mmCIF file of C-alpha atoms in Angstrom:
data_model
loop_
_atom_site.group_PDB
_atom_site.id
_atom_site.type_symbol
_atom_site.label_atom_id
_atom_site.label_comp_id
_atom_site.label_asym_id
_atom_site.label_seq_id
_atom_site.Cartn_x
_atom_site.Cartn_y
_atom_site.Cartn_z
ATOM 1 C CA MET A 1 47.822 -14.417 -127.309
ATOM 2 C CA ALA A 2 48.572 -15.327 -130.599
ATOM 3 C CA SER A 3 49.013 -18.769 -131.984
ATOM 4 C CA ILE A 4 51.949 -20.236 -133.894
ATOM 5 C CA VAL A 5 50.851 -21.525 -137.195
ATOM 6 C CA THR A 6 53.289 -23.671 -139.207
ATOM 7 C CA PRO A 7 53.420 -22.882 -143.127
ATOM 8 C CA ILE A 8 51.875 -25.069 -145.322
ATOM 9 C CA ILE A 9 54.113 -23.396 -148.166
ATOM 10 C CA GLU A 10 57.414 -22.180 -147.377
ATOM 11 C CA THR A 11 60.220 -21.103 -149.824
ATOM 12 C CA LYS A 12 63.757 -19.706 -148.561
ATOM 13 C CA ALA A 13 65.805 -17.645 -151.030
ATOM 14 C CA LEU A 14 64.438 -19.989 -153.929
ATOM 15 C CA THR A 15 66.626 -19.128 -156.948
ATOM 16 C CA LYS A 16 65.909 -20.734 -160.568
ATOM 17 C CA CYS A 17 68.441 -20.267 -163.328
ATOM 18 C CA PHE A 18 68.539 -21.188 -167.062
ATOM 19 C CA GLY A 19 72.294 -20.764 -167.878
ATOM 20 C CA ASP A 20 73.489 -17.324 -167.212
ATOM 21 C CA PHE A 21 69.608 -16.108 -167.048
ATOM 22 C CA THR A 22 68.211 -15.837 -163.531
ATOM 23 C CA ALA A 23 64.392 -16.329 -163.955
ATOM 24 C CA VAL A 24 63.586 -16.279 -160.094
ATOM 25 C CA ASP A 25 65.960 -14.690 -157.944
ATOM 26 C CA ARG A 26 65.822 -15.255 -154.195
ATOM 27 C CA VAL A 27 62.122 -15.585 -153.333
ATOM 28 C CA TYR A 28 61.005 -16.024 -149.998
ATOM 29 C CA LEU A 29 57.220 -17.125 -149.406
ATOM 30 C CA LYS A 30 55.181 -18.295 -146.536
ATOM 31 C CA VAL A 31 51.467 -19.487 -146.716
ATOM 32 C CA ARG A 32 49.909 -20.396 -143.455
ATOM 33 C CA ALA A 33 46.693 -22.927 -143.401
ATOM 34 C CA GLY A 34 43.596 -20.524 -144.175
ATOM 35 C CA GLU A 35 45.404 -17.991 -146.108
ATOM 36 C CA LEU A 36 44.485 -17.425 -149.962
ATOM 37 C CA PHE A 37 47.471 -17.087 -152.052
ATOM 38 C CA GLY A 38 47.947 -16.504 -155.668
ATOM 39 C CA LEU A 39 50.970 -15.405 -158.424
ATOM 40 C CA ILE A 40 49.827 -12.872 -160.458
ATOM 41 C CA GLY A 41 52.265 -10.767 -163.088
ATOM 42 C CA PRO A 42 52.802 -10.135 -166.890
ATOM 43 C CA ASN A 43 53.997 -12.779 -169.340
ATOM 44 C CA GLY A 44 57.487 -13.836 -168.729
ATOM 45 C CA ALA A 45 57.373 -12.716 -164.990
ATOM 46 C CA GLY A 46 58.494 -15.970 -163.768
ATOM 47 C CA LYS A 47 55.017 -17.553 -162.290
ATOM 48 C CA SER A 48 55.170 -20.600 -163.810
ATOM 49 C CA THR A 49 59.143 -21.121 -163.248
ATOM 50 C CA LEU A 50 58.160 -20.264 -159.486
ATOM 51 C CA GLN A 51 55.580 -23.179 -159.415
ATOM 52 C CA ASP A 52 57.820 -25.357 -161.372
ATOM 53 C CA ALA A 53 60.915 -24.785 -159.121
ATOM 54 C CA ASP A 54 58.827 -25.018 -156.162
ATOM 55 C CA ASP A 55 57.279 -28.420 -156.979
ATOM 56 C CA VAL A 56 60.809 -29.753 -157.422
ATOM 57 C CA ALA A 57 61.778 -28.629 -153.746
ATOM 58 C CA GLY A 58 58.230 -30.225 -152.386
ATOM 59 C CA SER A 59 56.225 -27.534 -151.495
ATOM 60 C CA GLN A 60 53.679 -28.036 -153.979
ATOM 61 C CA LEU A 61 52.386 -24.335 -154.923
ATOM 62 C CA ARG A 62 49.974 -26.085 -157.317
ATOM 63 C CA PRO A 63 46.482 -26.997 -155.666
ATOM 64 C CA GLY A 64 46.394 -30.925 -154.627
#
């Protein structure tokens, strides 16, 4: 039987806008204890914006 593990990081429809520009659009993310997680993508893809927006939301994507 599979065990239920509470996520240590979770976002639901996370969106970050700068004026009329949407930098991060409805991101759903769930990371459970023991999982390896990384953000990859080209410059300007929104990686740092996602980290900054999620830090404000309290999930702390950066290592503690």
